[in-house]
PDB file of C-alpha atoms and ligand atoms in Angstrom:
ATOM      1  CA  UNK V   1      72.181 105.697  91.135  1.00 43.00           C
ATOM      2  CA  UNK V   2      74.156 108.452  89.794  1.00 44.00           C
ATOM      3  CA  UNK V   3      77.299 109.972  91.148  1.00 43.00           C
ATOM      4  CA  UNK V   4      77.855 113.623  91.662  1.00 44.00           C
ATOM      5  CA  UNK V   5      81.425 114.646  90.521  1.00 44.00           C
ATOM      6  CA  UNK V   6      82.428 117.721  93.306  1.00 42.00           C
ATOM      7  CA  UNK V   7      82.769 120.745  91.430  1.00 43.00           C
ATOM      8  CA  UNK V   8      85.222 123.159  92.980  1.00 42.00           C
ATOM      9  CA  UNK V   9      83.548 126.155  91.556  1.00 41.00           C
ATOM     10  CA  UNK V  10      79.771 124.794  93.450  1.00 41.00           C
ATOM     11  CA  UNK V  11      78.445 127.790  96.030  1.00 41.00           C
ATOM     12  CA  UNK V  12      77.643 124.850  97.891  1.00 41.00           C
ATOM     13  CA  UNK V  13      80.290 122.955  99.109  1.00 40.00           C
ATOM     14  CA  UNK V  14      79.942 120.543 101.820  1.00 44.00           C
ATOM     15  CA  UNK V  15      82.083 121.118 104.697  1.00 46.00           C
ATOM     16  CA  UNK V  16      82.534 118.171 105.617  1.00 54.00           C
ATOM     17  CA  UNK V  17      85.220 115.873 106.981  1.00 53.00           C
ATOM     18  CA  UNK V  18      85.579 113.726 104.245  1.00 54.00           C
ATOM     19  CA  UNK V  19      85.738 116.675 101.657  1.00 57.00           C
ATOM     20  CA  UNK V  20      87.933 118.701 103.560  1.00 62.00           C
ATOM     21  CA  UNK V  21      90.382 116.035 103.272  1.00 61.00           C
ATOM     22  CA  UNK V  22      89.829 115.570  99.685  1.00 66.00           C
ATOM     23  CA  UNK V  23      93.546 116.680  98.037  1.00 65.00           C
ATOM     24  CA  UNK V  24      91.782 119.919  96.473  1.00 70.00           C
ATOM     25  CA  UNK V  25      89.643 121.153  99.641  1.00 80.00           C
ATOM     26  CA  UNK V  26      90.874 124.386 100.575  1.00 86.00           C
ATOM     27  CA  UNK V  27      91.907 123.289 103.902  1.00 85.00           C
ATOM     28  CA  UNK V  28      94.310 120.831 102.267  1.00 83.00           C
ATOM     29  CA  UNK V  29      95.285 123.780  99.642  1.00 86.00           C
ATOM     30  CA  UNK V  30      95.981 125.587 102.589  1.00 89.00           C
ATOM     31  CA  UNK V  31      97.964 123.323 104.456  1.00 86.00           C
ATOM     32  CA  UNK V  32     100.024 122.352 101.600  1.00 84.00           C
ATOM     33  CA  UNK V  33     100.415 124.834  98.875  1.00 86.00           C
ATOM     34  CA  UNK V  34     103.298 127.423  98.922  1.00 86.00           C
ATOM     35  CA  UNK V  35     102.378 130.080 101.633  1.00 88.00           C
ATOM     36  CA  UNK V  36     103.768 132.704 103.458  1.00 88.00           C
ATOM     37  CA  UNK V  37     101.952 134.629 106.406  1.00 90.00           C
ATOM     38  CA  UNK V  38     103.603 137.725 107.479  1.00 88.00           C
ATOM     39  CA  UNK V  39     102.071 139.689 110.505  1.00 86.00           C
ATOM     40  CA  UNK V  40     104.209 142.109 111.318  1.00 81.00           C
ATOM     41  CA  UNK V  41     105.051 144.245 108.134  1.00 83.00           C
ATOM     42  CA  UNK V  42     103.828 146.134 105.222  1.00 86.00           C
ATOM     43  CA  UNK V  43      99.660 146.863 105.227  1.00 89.00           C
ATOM     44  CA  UNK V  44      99.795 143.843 108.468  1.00 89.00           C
ATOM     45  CA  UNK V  45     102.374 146.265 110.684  1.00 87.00           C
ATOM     46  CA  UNK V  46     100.796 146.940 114.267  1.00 82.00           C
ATOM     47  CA  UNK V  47      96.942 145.348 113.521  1.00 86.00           C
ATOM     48  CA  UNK V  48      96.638 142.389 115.571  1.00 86.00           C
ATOM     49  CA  UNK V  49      93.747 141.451 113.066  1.00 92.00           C
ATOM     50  CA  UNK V  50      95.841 141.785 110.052  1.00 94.00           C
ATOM     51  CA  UNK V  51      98.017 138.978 108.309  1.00 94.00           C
ATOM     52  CA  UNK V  52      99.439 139.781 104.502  1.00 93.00           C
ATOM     53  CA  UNK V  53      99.384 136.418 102.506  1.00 93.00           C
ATOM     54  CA  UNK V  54     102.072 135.887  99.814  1.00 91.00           C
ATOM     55  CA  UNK V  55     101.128 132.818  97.326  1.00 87.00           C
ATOM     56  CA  UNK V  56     103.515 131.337  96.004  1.00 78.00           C
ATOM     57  CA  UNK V  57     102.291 132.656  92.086  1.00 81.00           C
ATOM     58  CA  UNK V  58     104.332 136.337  93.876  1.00 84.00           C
ATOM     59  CA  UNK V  59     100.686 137.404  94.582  1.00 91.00           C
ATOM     60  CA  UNK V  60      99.760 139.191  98.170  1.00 93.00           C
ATOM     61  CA  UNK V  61      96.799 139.252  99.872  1.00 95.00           C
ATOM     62  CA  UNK V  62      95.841 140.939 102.997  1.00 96.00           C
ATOM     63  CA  UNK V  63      93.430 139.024 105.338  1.00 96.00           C
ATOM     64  CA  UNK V  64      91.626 140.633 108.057  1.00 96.00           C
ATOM     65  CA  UNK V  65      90.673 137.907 110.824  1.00 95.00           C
ATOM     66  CA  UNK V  66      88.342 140.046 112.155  1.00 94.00           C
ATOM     67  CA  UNK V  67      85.963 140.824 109.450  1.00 95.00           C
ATOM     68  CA  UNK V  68      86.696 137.838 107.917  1.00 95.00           C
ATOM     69  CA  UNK V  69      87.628 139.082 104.741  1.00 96.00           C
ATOM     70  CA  UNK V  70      90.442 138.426 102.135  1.00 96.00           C
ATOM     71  CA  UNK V  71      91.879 140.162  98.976  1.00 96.00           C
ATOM     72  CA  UNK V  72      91.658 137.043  96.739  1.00 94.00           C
ATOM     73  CA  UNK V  73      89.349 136.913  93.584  1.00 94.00           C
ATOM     74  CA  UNK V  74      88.243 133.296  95.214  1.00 93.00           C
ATOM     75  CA  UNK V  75      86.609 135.313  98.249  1.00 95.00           C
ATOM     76  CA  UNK V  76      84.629 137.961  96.023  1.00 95.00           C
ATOM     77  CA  UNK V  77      82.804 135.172  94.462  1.00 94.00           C
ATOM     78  CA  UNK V  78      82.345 133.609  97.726  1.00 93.00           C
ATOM     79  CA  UNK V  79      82.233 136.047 100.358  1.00 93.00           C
ATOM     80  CA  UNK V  80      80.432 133.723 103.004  1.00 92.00           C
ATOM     81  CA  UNK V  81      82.949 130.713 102.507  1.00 92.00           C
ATOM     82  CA  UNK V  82      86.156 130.645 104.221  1.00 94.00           C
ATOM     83  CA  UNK V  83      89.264 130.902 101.686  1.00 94.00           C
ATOM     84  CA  UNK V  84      92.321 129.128 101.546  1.00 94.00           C
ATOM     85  CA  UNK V  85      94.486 131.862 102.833  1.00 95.00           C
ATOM     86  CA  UNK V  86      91.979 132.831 105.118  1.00 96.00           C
ATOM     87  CA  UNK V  87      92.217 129.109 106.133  1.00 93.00           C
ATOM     88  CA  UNK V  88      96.285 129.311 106.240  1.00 92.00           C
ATOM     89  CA  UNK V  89      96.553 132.287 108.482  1.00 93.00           C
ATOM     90  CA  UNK V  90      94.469 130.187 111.000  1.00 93.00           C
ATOM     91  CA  UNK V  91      96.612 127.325 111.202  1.00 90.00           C
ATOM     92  CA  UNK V  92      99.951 129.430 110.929  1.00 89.00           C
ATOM     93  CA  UNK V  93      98.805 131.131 113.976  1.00 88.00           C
ATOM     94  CA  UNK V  94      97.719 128.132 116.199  1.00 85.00           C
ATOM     95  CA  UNK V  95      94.211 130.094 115.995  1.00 87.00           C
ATOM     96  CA  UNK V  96      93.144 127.085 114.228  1.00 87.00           C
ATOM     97  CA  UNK V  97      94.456 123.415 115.272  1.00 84.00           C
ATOM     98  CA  UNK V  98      95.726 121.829 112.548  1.00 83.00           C
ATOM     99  CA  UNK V  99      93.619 118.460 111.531  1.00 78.00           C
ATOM    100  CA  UNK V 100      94.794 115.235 113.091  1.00 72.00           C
ATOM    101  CA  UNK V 101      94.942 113.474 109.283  1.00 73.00           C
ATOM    102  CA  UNK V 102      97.109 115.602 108.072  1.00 73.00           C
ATOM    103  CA  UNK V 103     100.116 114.445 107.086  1.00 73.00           C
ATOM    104  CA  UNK V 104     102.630 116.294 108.753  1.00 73.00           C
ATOM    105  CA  UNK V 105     105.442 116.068 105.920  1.00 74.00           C
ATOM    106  CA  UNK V 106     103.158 117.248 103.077  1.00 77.00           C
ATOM    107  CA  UNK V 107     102.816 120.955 104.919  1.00 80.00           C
ATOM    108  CA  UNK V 108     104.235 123.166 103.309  1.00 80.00           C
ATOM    109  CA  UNK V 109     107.896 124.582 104.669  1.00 77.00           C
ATOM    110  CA  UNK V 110     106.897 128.084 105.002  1.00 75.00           C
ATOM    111  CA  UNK V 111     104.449 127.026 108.387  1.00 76.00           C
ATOM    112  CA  UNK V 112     104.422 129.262 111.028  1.00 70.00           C
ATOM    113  CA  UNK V 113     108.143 130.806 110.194  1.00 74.00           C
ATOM    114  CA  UNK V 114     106.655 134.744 110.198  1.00 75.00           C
ATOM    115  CA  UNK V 115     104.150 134.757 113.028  1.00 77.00           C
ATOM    116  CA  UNK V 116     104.557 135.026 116.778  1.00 76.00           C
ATOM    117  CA  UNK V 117     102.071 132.226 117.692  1.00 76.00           C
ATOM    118  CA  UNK V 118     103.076 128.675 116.786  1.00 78.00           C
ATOM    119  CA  UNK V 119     101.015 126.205 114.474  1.00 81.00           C
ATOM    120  CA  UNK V 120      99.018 123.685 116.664  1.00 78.00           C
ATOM    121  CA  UNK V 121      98.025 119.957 115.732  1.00 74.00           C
ATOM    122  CA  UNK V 122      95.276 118.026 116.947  1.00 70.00           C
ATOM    123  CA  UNK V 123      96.189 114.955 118.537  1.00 64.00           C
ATOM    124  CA  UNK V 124      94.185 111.607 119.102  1.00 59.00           C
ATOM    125  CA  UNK V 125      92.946 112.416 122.267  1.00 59.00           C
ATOM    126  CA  UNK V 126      91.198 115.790 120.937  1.00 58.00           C
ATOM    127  CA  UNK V 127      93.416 117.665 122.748  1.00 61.00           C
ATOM    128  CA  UNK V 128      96.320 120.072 120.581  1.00 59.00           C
ATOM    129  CA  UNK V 129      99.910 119.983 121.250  1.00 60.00           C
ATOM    130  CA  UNK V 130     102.077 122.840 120.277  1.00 57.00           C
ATOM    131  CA  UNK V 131     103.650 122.068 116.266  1.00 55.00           C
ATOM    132  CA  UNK V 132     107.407 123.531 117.196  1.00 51.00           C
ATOM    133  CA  UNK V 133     110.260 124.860 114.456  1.00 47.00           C
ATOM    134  CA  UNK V 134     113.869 124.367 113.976  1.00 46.00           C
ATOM    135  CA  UNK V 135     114.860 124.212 110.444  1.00 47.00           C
ATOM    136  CA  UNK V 136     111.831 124.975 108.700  1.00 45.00           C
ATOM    137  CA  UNK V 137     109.830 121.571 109.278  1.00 48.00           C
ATOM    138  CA  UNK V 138     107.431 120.279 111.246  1.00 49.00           C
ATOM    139  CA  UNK V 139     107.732 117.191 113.473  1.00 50.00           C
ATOM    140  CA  UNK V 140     105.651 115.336 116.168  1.00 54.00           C
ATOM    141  CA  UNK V 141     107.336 113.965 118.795  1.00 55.00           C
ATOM    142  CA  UNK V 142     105.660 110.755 117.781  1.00 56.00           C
ATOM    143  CA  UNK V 143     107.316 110.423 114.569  1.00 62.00           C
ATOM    144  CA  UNK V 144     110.497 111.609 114.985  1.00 72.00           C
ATOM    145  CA  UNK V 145     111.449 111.057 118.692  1.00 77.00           C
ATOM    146  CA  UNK V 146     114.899 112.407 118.014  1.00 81.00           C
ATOM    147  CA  UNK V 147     113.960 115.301 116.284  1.00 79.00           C
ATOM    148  CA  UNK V 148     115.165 118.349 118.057  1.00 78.00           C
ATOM    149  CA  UNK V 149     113.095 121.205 119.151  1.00 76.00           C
ATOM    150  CA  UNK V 150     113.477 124.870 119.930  1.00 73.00           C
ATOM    151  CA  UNK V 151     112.639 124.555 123.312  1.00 77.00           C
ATOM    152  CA  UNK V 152     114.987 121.496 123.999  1.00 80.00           C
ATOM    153  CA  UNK V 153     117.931 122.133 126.885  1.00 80.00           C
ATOM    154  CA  UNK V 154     121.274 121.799 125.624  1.00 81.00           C
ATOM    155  CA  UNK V 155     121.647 118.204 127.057  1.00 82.00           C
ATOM    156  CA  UNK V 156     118.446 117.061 125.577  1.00 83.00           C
ATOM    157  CA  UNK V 157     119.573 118.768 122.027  1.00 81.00           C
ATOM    158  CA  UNK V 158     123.084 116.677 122.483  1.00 82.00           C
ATOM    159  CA  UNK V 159     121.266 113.412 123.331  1.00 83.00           C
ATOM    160  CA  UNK V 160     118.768 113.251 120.329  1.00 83.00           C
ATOM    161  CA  UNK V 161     121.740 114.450 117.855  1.00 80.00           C
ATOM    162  CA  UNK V 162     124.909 112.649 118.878  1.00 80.00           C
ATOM    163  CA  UNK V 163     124.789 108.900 117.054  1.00 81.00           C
ATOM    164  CA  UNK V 164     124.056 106.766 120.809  1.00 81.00           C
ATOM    165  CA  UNK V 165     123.345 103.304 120.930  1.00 82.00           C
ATOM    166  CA  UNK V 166     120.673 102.088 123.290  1.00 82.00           C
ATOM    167  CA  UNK V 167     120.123  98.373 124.175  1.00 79.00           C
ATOM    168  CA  UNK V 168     118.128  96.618 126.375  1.00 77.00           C
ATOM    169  CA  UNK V 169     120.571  94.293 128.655  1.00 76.00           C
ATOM    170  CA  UNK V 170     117.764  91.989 129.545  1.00 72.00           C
ATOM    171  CA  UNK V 171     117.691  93.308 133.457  1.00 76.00           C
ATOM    172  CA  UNK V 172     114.678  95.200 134.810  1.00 77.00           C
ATOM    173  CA  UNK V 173     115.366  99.210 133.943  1.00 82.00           C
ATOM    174  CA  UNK V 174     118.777  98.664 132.651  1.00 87.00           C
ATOM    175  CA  UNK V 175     120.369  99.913 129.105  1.00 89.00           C
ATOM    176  CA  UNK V 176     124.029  99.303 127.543  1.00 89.00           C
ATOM    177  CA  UNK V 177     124.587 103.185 126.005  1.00 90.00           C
ATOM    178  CA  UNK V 178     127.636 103.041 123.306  1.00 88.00           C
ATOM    179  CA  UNK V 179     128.294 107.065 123.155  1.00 84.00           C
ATOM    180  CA  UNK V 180     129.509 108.859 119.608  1.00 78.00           C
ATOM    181  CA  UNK V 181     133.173 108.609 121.810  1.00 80.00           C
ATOM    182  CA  UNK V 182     132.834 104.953 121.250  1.00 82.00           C
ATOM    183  CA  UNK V 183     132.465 104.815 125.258  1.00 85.00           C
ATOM    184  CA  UNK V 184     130.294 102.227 126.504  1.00 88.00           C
ATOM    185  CA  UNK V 185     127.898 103.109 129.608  1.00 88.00           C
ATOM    186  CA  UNK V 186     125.187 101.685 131.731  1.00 90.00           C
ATOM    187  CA  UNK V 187     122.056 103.336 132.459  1.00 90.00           C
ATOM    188  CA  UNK V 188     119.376 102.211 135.091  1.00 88.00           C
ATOM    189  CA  UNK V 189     116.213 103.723 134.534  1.00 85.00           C
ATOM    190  CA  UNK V 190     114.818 102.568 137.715  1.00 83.00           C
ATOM    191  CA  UNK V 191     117.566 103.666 139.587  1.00 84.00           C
ATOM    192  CA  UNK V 192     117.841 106.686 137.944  1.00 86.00           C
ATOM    193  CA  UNK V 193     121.575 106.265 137.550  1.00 89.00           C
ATOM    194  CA  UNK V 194     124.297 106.052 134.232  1.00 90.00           C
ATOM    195  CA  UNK V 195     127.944 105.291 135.021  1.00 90.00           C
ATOM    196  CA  UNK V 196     128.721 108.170 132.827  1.00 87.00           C
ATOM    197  CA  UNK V 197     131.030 110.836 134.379  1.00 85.00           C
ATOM    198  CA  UNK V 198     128.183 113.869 133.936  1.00 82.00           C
ATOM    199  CA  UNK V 199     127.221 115.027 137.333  1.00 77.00           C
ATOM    200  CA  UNK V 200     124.321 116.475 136.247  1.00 75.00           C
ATOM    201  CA  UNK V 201     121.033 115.526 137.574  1.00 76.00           C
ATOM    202  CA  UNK V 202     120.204 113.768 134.034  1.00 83.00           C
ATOM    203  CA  UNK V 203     122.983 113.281 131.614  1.00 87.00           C
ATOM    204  CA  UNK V 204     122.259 112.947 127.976  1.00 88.00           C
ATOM    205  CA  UNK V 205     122.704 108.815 128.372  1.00 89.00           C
ATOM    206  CA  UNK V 206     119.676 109.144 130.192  1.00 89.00           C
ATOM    207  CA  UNK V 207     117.867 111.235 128.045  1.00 88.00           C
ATOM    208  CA  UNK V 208     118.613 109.152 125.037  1.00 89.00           C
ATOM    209  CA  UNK V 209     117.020 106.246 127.161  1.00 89.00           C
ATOM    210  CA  UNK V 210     113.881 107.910 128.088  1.00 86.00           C
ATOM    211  CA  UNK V 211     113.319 109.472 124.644  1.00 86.00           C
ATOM    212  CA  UNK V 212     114.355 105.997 122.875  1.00 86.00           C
ATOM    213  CA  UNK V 213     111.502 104.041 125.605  1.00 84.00           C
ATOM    214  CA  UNK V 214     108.882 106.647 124.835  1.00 82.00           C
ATOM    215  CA  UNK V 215     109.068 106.289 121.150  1.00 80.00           C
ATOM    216  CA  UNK V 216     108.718 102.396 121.240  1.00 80.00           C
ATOM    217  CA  UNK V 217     112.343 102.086 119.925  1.00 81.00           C
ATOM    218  CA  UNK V 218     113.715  99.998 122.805  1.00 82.00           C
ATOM    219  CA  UNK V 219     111.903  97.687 124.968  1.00 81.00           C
ATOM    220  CA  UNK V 220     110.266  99.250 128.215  1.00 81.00           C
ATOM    221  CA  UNK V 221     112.008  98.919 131.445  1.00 80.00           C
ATOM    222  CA  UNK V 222     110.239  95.965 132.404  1.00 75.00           C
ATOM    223  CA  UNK V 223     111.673  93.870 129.493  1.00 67.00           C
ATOM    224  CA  UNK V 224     108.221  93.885 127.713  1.00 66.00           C
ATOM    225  CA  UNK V 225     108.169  94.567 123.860  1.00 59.00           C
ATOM    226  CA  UNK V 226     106.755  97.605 122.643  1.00 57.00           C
ATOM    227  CA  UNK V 227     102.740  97.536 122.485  1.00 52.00           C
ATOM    228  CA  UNK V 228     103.633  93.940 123.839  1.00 45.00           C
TER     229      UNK V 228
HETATM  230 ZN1   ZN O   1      91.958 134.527  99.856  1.00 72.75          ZN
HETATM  231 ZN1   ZN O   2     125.513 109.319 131.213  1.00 72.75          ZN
END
């Protein structure tokens, strides 16, 4: 039995799963290659349908989302097939969700930073959650549990970014917090309580706890190991 080698430049493509997570599918290209997607300026100012598309080669292309159609040489020779920056300005916007295998380090920086919509990833469940920005990458809360997001409150920001210490101390719901101050508190989970000083309904100690449970790094309340 012979075997096809996938030619790029084929009419036909398959879009399937598996090829659309080969490493030159366009969705991949899309996902990863140097993009920006601008929606508010130049030929893209005040059209809700219109996104301009800078490569990273310095070229621009305007894509219109509504008649499907894009500037790129790639598109004229395949007007019926979905190009990659046709493909890009659906995931930048969150139009799109982004594929569940997709490795979230390998997109490219530029994601989402010039649109008003956020990027959106599927998750296991099928469902989407929302792909939030900071510096300029992209995290899942699953990955990097202390990664800090735009829409974090001030104490939440303080208790993923200040170096705490969580332990387990072996009772039911209770954790031995060692703060950046090198002061040692006690958090009860089940209680709801930390012997810090914060009055506030949940001080960072407790954050850290929760956030530290929820990503597996400590054992659960009950004692039991992680996926025990
Ligand atoms: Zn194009
Ligand atoms: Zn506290």
């Amino acid at each position: 039995m012979a075997t096809t080698e996938s030619r790029s430049d084929a009419s036909s493509i398959d879009e399937s799963e598996l090829e659309e997570a080969g490493p030159n599918s366009r969705t991949v290209r899309a996902l990863t290659e140097v993009m920006t997607v601008l929606d508010s300026i130049g030929r893209a100012r005040n059209a809700d349908d219109l996104f301009l598309v800078n490569s990273g080669s310095g070229s621009e292309y305007l894509v219109d989302t509504r008649i499907g159609s894009c500037e790129c040489k790639w598109k004229q020779y395949n007007p019926s097939e979905e190009c990659k920056h046709q493909k890009r300005v659906a995931f930048a916007t969150g139009e799109r969700p982004i594929p569940q295998w997709v490795d979230d380090a390998a997109l490219d920086d530029q994601f989402g930073l010039h649109v008003d919509d956020e990027p959106r990833k599927a998750v296991a469940d099928g469902g989407v959650m929302q792909v939030r920005f900071d510096d300029g990458s992209v995290t899942s809360p699953a990955e990097e549990p202390l990664a800090v997001n735009s829409g974090d409150e001030p104490r939440t920001k303080r208790a993923k970014q200040e170096d705490i210490d969580v332990s387990f101390l072996a009772k039911p719901g209770r954790y031995e917090v060692h703060s950046a101050s090198d002061s040692w508190y006690k958090v009860d989970v089940l209680e709801e309580t930390c012997s810090c000083p914060d009055v506030a309904e949940r001080c960072k100690h407790r954050r850290r706890v929760e956030i530290e449970i929820e990503a597996d790094r400590v054992p659960r309340p009950d004692g039991k190991l992680p996926n025990a």
